């Protein structure tokens, strides 16, 4: 006598593992996670999550890493996903001024202010003080932050307005 019986594919478990904490915006896709697939007689990983397994992983916010194991042969498919946070990049605001300018009876605006950060290099407006008459003038600048960047303020810079030539 004989009997037939069915051998079915074994179940698997896919686990996505993302390091704890948050990741700072870089301007490029962030891909920090790995995955494992286990089942009877099966042990894959830890291996990097495939780039196609990420969504929303470039800009600030919640990103997701997903790994799908297709299965086949003796194993069933399985999948898992994990979220991780991307936080704003720090920025630096810098003011550059000459040491002095010559009085000319108008407001002096000789400075430049730049903001730098991950994938950021731009200028910002300057707020001047005491910049018309002879003496010490001030320059201040701030960056309010943006979707992927934190705010920053430059250290106040001074420059001298010197007397002009006499006629």
PDB file of C-alpha atoms in Angstrom:
ATOM      1  CA  UNK A   1       0.000   0.000   0.000  1.00  0.00           C
ATOM      2  CA  UNK A   2       1.098   3.558  -0.521  1.00  0.00           C
ATOM      3  CA  UNK A   3      -0.196   6.976   0.356  1.00  0.00           C
ATOM      4  CA  UNK A   4       0.531  10.350  -1.175  1.00  0.00           C
ATOM      5  CA  UNK A   5       1.119  13.327   0.984  1.00  0.00           C
ATOM      6  CA  UNK A   6       1.759  16.977   0.284  1.00  0.00           C
ATOM      7  CA  UNK A   7       4.886  18.857   1.402  1.00  0.00           C
ATOM      8  CA  UNK A   8       4.074  22.541   1.531  1.00  0.00           C
ATOM      9  CA  UNK A   9       6.566  25.418   1.503  1.00  0.00           C
ATOM     10  CA  UNK A  10       7.847  26.394   4.949  1.00  0.00           C
ATOM     11  CA  UNK A  11       6.904  29.766   6.380  1.00  0.00           C
ATOM     12  CA  UNK A  12       9.567  32.469   6.543  1.00  0.00           C
ATOM     13  CA  UNK A  13       9.978  35.598   8.618  1.00  0.00           C
ATOM     14  CA  UNK A  14      11.464  38.742   7.110  1.00  0.00           C
ATOM     15  CA  UNK A  15      12.672  41.318   9.636  1.00  0.00           C
ATOM     16  CA  UNK A  16      13.784  44.847   8.739  1.00  0.00           C
ATOM     17  CA  UNK A  17      16.227  46.336  11.261  1.00  0.00           C
ATOM     18  CA  UNK A  18      16.844  50.095  11.325  1.00  0.00           C
ATOM     19  CA  UNK A  19      19.428  51.523  13.739  1.00  0.00           C
ATOM     20  CA  UNK A  20      17.933  53.450  16.663  1.00  0.00           C
ATOM     21  CA  UNK A  21      17.815  57.224  16.628  1.00  0.00           C
ATOM     22  CA  UNK A  22      17.328  59.696  13.848  1.00  0.00           C
ATOM     23  CA  UNK A  23      19.306  60.496  10.724  1.00  0.00           C
ATOM     24  CA  UNK A  24      20.268  64.006   9.617  1.00  0.00           C
ATOM     25  CA  UNK A  25      19.281  65.249   6.154  1.00  0.00           C
ATOM     26  CA  UNK A  26      22.196  65.007   3.688  1.00  0.00           C
ATOM     27  CA  UNK A  27      20.541  65.813   0.364  1.00  0.00           C
ATOM     28  CA  UNK A  28      21.003  62.180  -0.717  1.00  0.00           C
ATOM     29  CA  UNK A  29      18.860  59.117  -0.063  1.00  0.00           C
ATOM     30  CA  UNK A  30      19.474  57.677   3.409  1.00  0.00           C
ATOM     31  CA  UNK A  31      19.602  53.862   3.491  1.00  0.00           C
ATOM     32  CA  UNK A  32      20.595  52.713   7.007  1.00  0.00           C
ATOM     33  CA  UNK A  33      18.554  49.525   7.403  1.00  0.00           C
ATOM     34  CA  UNK A  34      19.290  45.830   7.013  1.00  0.00           C
ATOM     35  CA  UNK A  35      17.067  42.770   6.846  1.00  0.00           C
ATOM     36  CA  UNK A  36      17.090  39.089   7.715  1.00  0.00           C
ATOM     37  CA  UNK A  37      14.961  36.228   6.420  1.00  0.00           C
ATOM     38  CA  UNK A  38      14.654  33.123   8.547  1.00  0.00           C
ATOM     39  CA  UNK A  39      12.768  29.856   8.285  1.00  0.00           C
ATOM     40  CA  UNK A  40      13.444  26.136   8.812  1.00  0.00           C
ATOM     41  CA  UNK A  41      16.910  25.650   7.339  1.00  0.00           C
ATOM     42  CA  UNK A  42      16.971  29.226   5.981  1.00  0.00           C
ATOM     43  CA  UNK A  43      19.015  32.126   7.312  1.00  0.00           C
ATOM     44  CA  UNK A  44      19.620  35.131   5.021  1.00  0.00           C
ATOM     45  CA  UNK A  45      21.291  38.303   6.240  1.00  0.00           C
ATOM     46  CA  UNK A  46      21.732  40.608   7.785  1.00  0.00           C
ATOM     47  CA  UNK A  47      21.890  42.205   4.344  1.00  0.00           C
ATOM     48  CA  UNK A  48      21.337  45.818   3.270  1.00  0.00           C
ATOM     49  CA  UNK A  49      17.767  46.656   2.334  1.00  0.00           C
ATOM     50  CA  UNK A  50      17.626  47.077  -1.434  1.00  0.00           C
ATOM     51  CA  UNK A  51      17.426  50.747  -2.534  1.00  0.00           C
ATOM     52  CA  UNK A  52      14.027  50.089  -4.117  1.00  0.00           C
ATOM     53  CA  UNK A  53      12.829  49.107  -0.649  1.00  0.00           C
ATOM     54  CA  UNK A  54      12.907  52.695   0.658  1.00  0.00           C
ATOM     55  CA  UNK A  55      10.278  55.410   0.442  1.00  0.00           C
ATOM     56  CA  UNK A  56      10.510  59.066   1.511  1.00  0.00           C
ATOM     57  CA  UNK A  57      14.157  58.561   2.508  1.00  0.00           C
ATOM     58  CA  UNK A  58      15.732  61.771   1.179  1.00  0.00           C
ATOM     59  CA  UNK A  59      13.931  64.704   2.823  1.00  0.00           C
ATOM     60  CA  UNK A  60      13.080  65.488   6.446  1.00  0.00           C
ATOM     61  CA  UNK A  61      10.218  63.420   7.843  1.00  0.00           C
ATOM     62  CA  UNK A  62       9.339  59.775   8.293  1.00  0.00           C
ATOM     63  CA  UNK A  63      11.029  57.342   5.931  1.00  0.00           C
ATOM     64  CA  UNK A  64      10.187  53.678   5.445  1.00  0.00           C
ATOM     65  CA  UNK A  65      12.375  50.666   4.676  1.00  0.00           C
ATOM     66  CA  UNK A  66      10.538  47.662   3.241  1.00  0.00           C
ATOM     67  CA  UNK A  67      11.905  44.252   2.330  1.00  0.00           C
ATOM     68  CA  UNK A  68       9.929  41.600   0.474  1.00  0.00           C
ATOM     69  CA  UNK A  69      11.190  38.028   0.312  1.00  0.00           C
ATOM     70  CA  UNK A  70       9.510  36.393  -2.677  1.00  0.00           C
ATOM     71  CA  UNK A  71       9.899  32.853  -1.432  1.00  0.00           C
ATOM     72  CA  UNK A  72       9.836  30.018  -3.905  1.00  0.00           C
ATOM     73  CA  UNK A  73      10.769  26.385  -3.951  1.00  0.00           C
ATOM     74  CA  UNK A  74      10.587  25.194  -0.360  1.00  0.00           C
ATOM     75  CA  UNK A  75       9.795  28.569   1.221  1.00  0.00           C
ATOM     76  CA  UNK A  76       6.839  30.906   1.481  1.00  0.00           C
ATOM     77  CA  UNK A  77       7.290  34.614   0.898  1.00  0.00           C
ATOM     78  CA  UNK A  78       7.302  37.175   3.705  1.00  0.00           C
ATOM     79  CA  UNK A  79       7.817  40.899   4.171  1.00  0.00           C
ATOM     80  CA  UNK A  80       8.431  43.549   6.809  1.00  0.00           C
ATOM     81  CA  UNK A  81       8.854  47.312   7.008  1.00  0.00           C
ATOM     82  CA  UNK A  82      10.181  49.771   9.562  1.00  0.00           C
ATOM     83  CA  UNK A  83      10.036  53.550   9.831  1.00  0.00           C
ATOM     84  CA  UNK A  84      12.917  55.866  10.702  1.00  0.00           C
ATOM     85  CA  UNK A  85      13.146  59.634  11.083  1.00  0.00           C
ATOM     86  CA  UNK A  86      15.163  62.119   9.048  1.00  0.00           C
ATOM     87  CA  UNK A  87      15.797  65.402  10.887  1.00  0.00           C
ATOM     88  CA  UNK A  88      16.868  68.834   9.566  1.00  0.00           C
ATOM     89  CA  UNK A  89      20.505  69.461   8.744  1.00  0.00           C
ATOM     90  CA  UNK A  90      22.302  72.066  10.839  1.00  0.00           C
ATOM     91  CA  UNK A  91      23.264  75.280   9.055  1.00  0.00           C
ATOM     92  CA  UNK A  92      25.899  77.953   9.512  1.00  0.00           C
ATOM     93  CA  UNK A  93      25.279  81.619   8.725  1.00  0.00           C
ATOM     94  CA  UNK A  94      28.422  83.642   8.105  1.00  0.00           C
ATOM     95  CA  UNK A  95      28.852  87.384   7.514  1.00  0.00           C
ATOM     96  CA  UNK A  96      31.868  88.754   5.649  1.00  0.00           C
ATOM     97  CA  UNK A  97      32.664  92.489   5.806  1.00  0.00           C
ATOM     98  CA  UNK A  98      35.658  94.648   4.937  1.00  0.00           C
ATOM     99  CA  UNK A  99      37.521  96.148   7.884  1.00  0.00           C
ATOM    100  CA  UNK A 100      36.485  99.656   6.811  1.00  0.00           C
ATOM    101  CA  UNK A 101      34.698 101.720   4.197  1.00  0.00           C
ATOM    102  CA  UNK A 102      34.874 105.443   3.455  1.00  0.00           C
ATOM    103  CA  UNK A 103      32.017 107.760   4.485  1.00  0.00           C
ATOM    104  CA  UNK A 104      29.982 108.968   1.505  1.00  0.00           C
ATOM    105  CA  UNK A 105      26.825 110.281   3.187  1.00  0.00           C
ATOM    106  CA  UNK A 106      24.782 107.160   2.277  1.00  0.00           C
ATOM    107  CA  UNK A 107      24.055 103.929   4.106  1.00  0.00           C
ATOM    108  CA  UNK A 108      27.018 101.581   3.707  1.00  0.00           C
ATOM    109  CA  UNK A 109      26.150  97.959   2.840  1.00  0.00           C
ATOM    110  CA  UNK A 110      29.485  96.290   2.013  1.00  0.00           C
ATOM    111  CA  UNK A 111      28.889  92.908   3.641  1.00  0.00           C
ATOM    112  CA  UNK A 112      27.674  89.541   2.396  1.00  0.00           C
ATOM    113  CA  UNK A 113      25.945  86.828   4.387  1.00  0.00           C
ATOM    114  CA  UNK A 114      25.916  83.188   3.341  1.00  0.00           C
ATOM    115  CA  UNK A 115      24.233  80.118   4.737  1.00  0.00           C
ATOM    116  CA  UNK A 116      25.715  76.677   4.285  1.00  0.00           C
ATOM    117  CA  UNK A 117      24.546  73.224   5.228  1.00  0.00           C
ATOM    118  CA  UNK A 118      23.938  69.848   3.613  1.00  0.00           C
ATOM    119  CA  UNK A 119      23.053  70.550  -0.001  1.00  0.00           C
ATOM    120  CA  UNK A 120      22.641  74.271   0.841  1.00  0.00           C
ATOM    121  CA  UNK A 121      24.700  77.325  -0.092  1.00  0.00           C
ATOM    122  CA  UNK A 122      22.729  80.551  -0.365  1.00  0.00           C
ATOM    123  CA  UNK A 123      22.760  84.187   0.682  1.00  0.00           C
ATOM    124  CA  UNK A 124      20.511  85.879   3.239  1.00  0.00           C
ATOM    125  CA  UNK A 125      19.671  89.540   3.846  1.00  0.00           C
ATOM    126  CA  UNK A 126      21.743  91.577   6.272  1.00  0.00           C
ATOM    127  CA  UNK A 127      20.370  93.940   8.894  1.00  0.00           C
ATOM    128  CA  UNK A 128      22.754  96.861   9.361  1.00  0.00           C
ATOM    129  CA  UNK A 129      23.059  99.247  12.284  1.00  0.00           C
ATOM    130  CA  UNK A 130      24.814 102.638  12.481  1.00  0.00           C
ATOM    131  CA  UNK A 131      25.957 102.244   8.879  1.00  0.00           C
ATOM    132  CA  UNK A 132      25.655 105.820   7.587  1.00  0.00           C
ATOM    133  CA  UNK A 133      27.969 108.042   9.624  1.00  0.00           C
ATOM    134  CA  UNK A 134      31.618 107.790  10.649  1.00  0.00           C
ATOM    135  CA  UNK A 135      32.124 105.221  13.412  1.00  0.00           C
ATOM    136  CA  UNK A 136      31.489 101.540  14.040  1.00  0.00           C
ATOM    137  CA  UNK A 137      28.726  99.916  12.011  1.00  0.00           C
ATOM    138  CA  UNK A 138      27.159  96.487  12.647  1.00  0.00           C
ATOM    139  CA  UNK A 139      25.927  93.702  10.408  1.00  0.00           C
ATOM    140  CA  UNK A 140      23.589  90.912  11.519  1.00  0.00           C
ATOM    141  CA  UNK A 141      22.067  88.016   9.570  1.00  0.00           C
ATOM    142  CA  UNK A 142      19.870  85.026  10.295  1.00  0.00           C
ATOM    143  CA  UNK A 143      18.559  82.065   8.352  1.00  0.00           C
ATOM    144  CA  UNK A 144      15.021  81.064   9.386  1.00  0.00           C
ATOM    145  CA  UNK A 145      15.458  77.424   8.458  1.00  0.00           C
ATOM    146  CA  UNK A 146      13.688  75.492   5.747  1.00  0.00           C
ATOM    147  CA  UNK A 147      12.043  72.160   5.101  1.00  0.00           C
ATOM    148  CA  UNK A 148      15.348  70.262   5.361  1.00  0.00           C
ATOM    149  CA  UNK A 149      17.510  72.730   7.308  1.00  0.00           C
ATOM    150  CA  UNK A 150      17.560  74.188  10.807  1.00  0.00           C
ATOM    151  CA  UNK A 151      17.762  77.910  11.568  1.00  0.00           C
ATOM    152  CA  UNK A 152      21.040  79.672  12.288  1.00  0.00           C
ATOM    153  CA  UNK A 153      22.233  83.153  13.223  1.00  0.00           C
ATOM    154  CA  UNK A 154      25.587  84.718  12.435  1.00  0.00           C
ATOM    155  CA  UNK A 155      27.710  86.328  15.109  1.00  0.00           C
ATOM    156  CA  UNK A 156      27.398  90.112  14.787  1.00  0.00           C
ATOM    157  CA  UNK A 157      30.161  91.617  12.648  1.00  0.00           C
ATOM    158  CA  UNK A 158      31.438  95.200  12.865  1.00  0.00           C
ATOM    159  CA  UNK A 159      33.208  97.402  10.364  1.00  0.00           C
ATOM    160  CA  UNK A 160      34.463 100.970  10.494  1.00  0.00           C
ATOM    161  CA  UNK A 161      33.176 103.909   8.480  1.00  0.00           C
ATOM    162  CA  UNK A 162      36.121 106.260   8.138  1.00  0.00           C
ATOM    163  CA  UNK A 163      36.059 109.966   7.215  1.00  0.00           C
ATOM    164  CA  UNK A 164      36.059 110.731   3.523  1.00  0.00           C
ATOM    165  CA  UNK A 165      38.592 113.026   1.888  1.00  0.00           C
ATOM    166  CA  UNK A 166      38.029 116.724   2.323  1.00  0.00           C
ATOM    167  CA  UNK A 167      37.607 118.910  -0.706  1.00  0.00           C
TER     168      UNK A 167
END
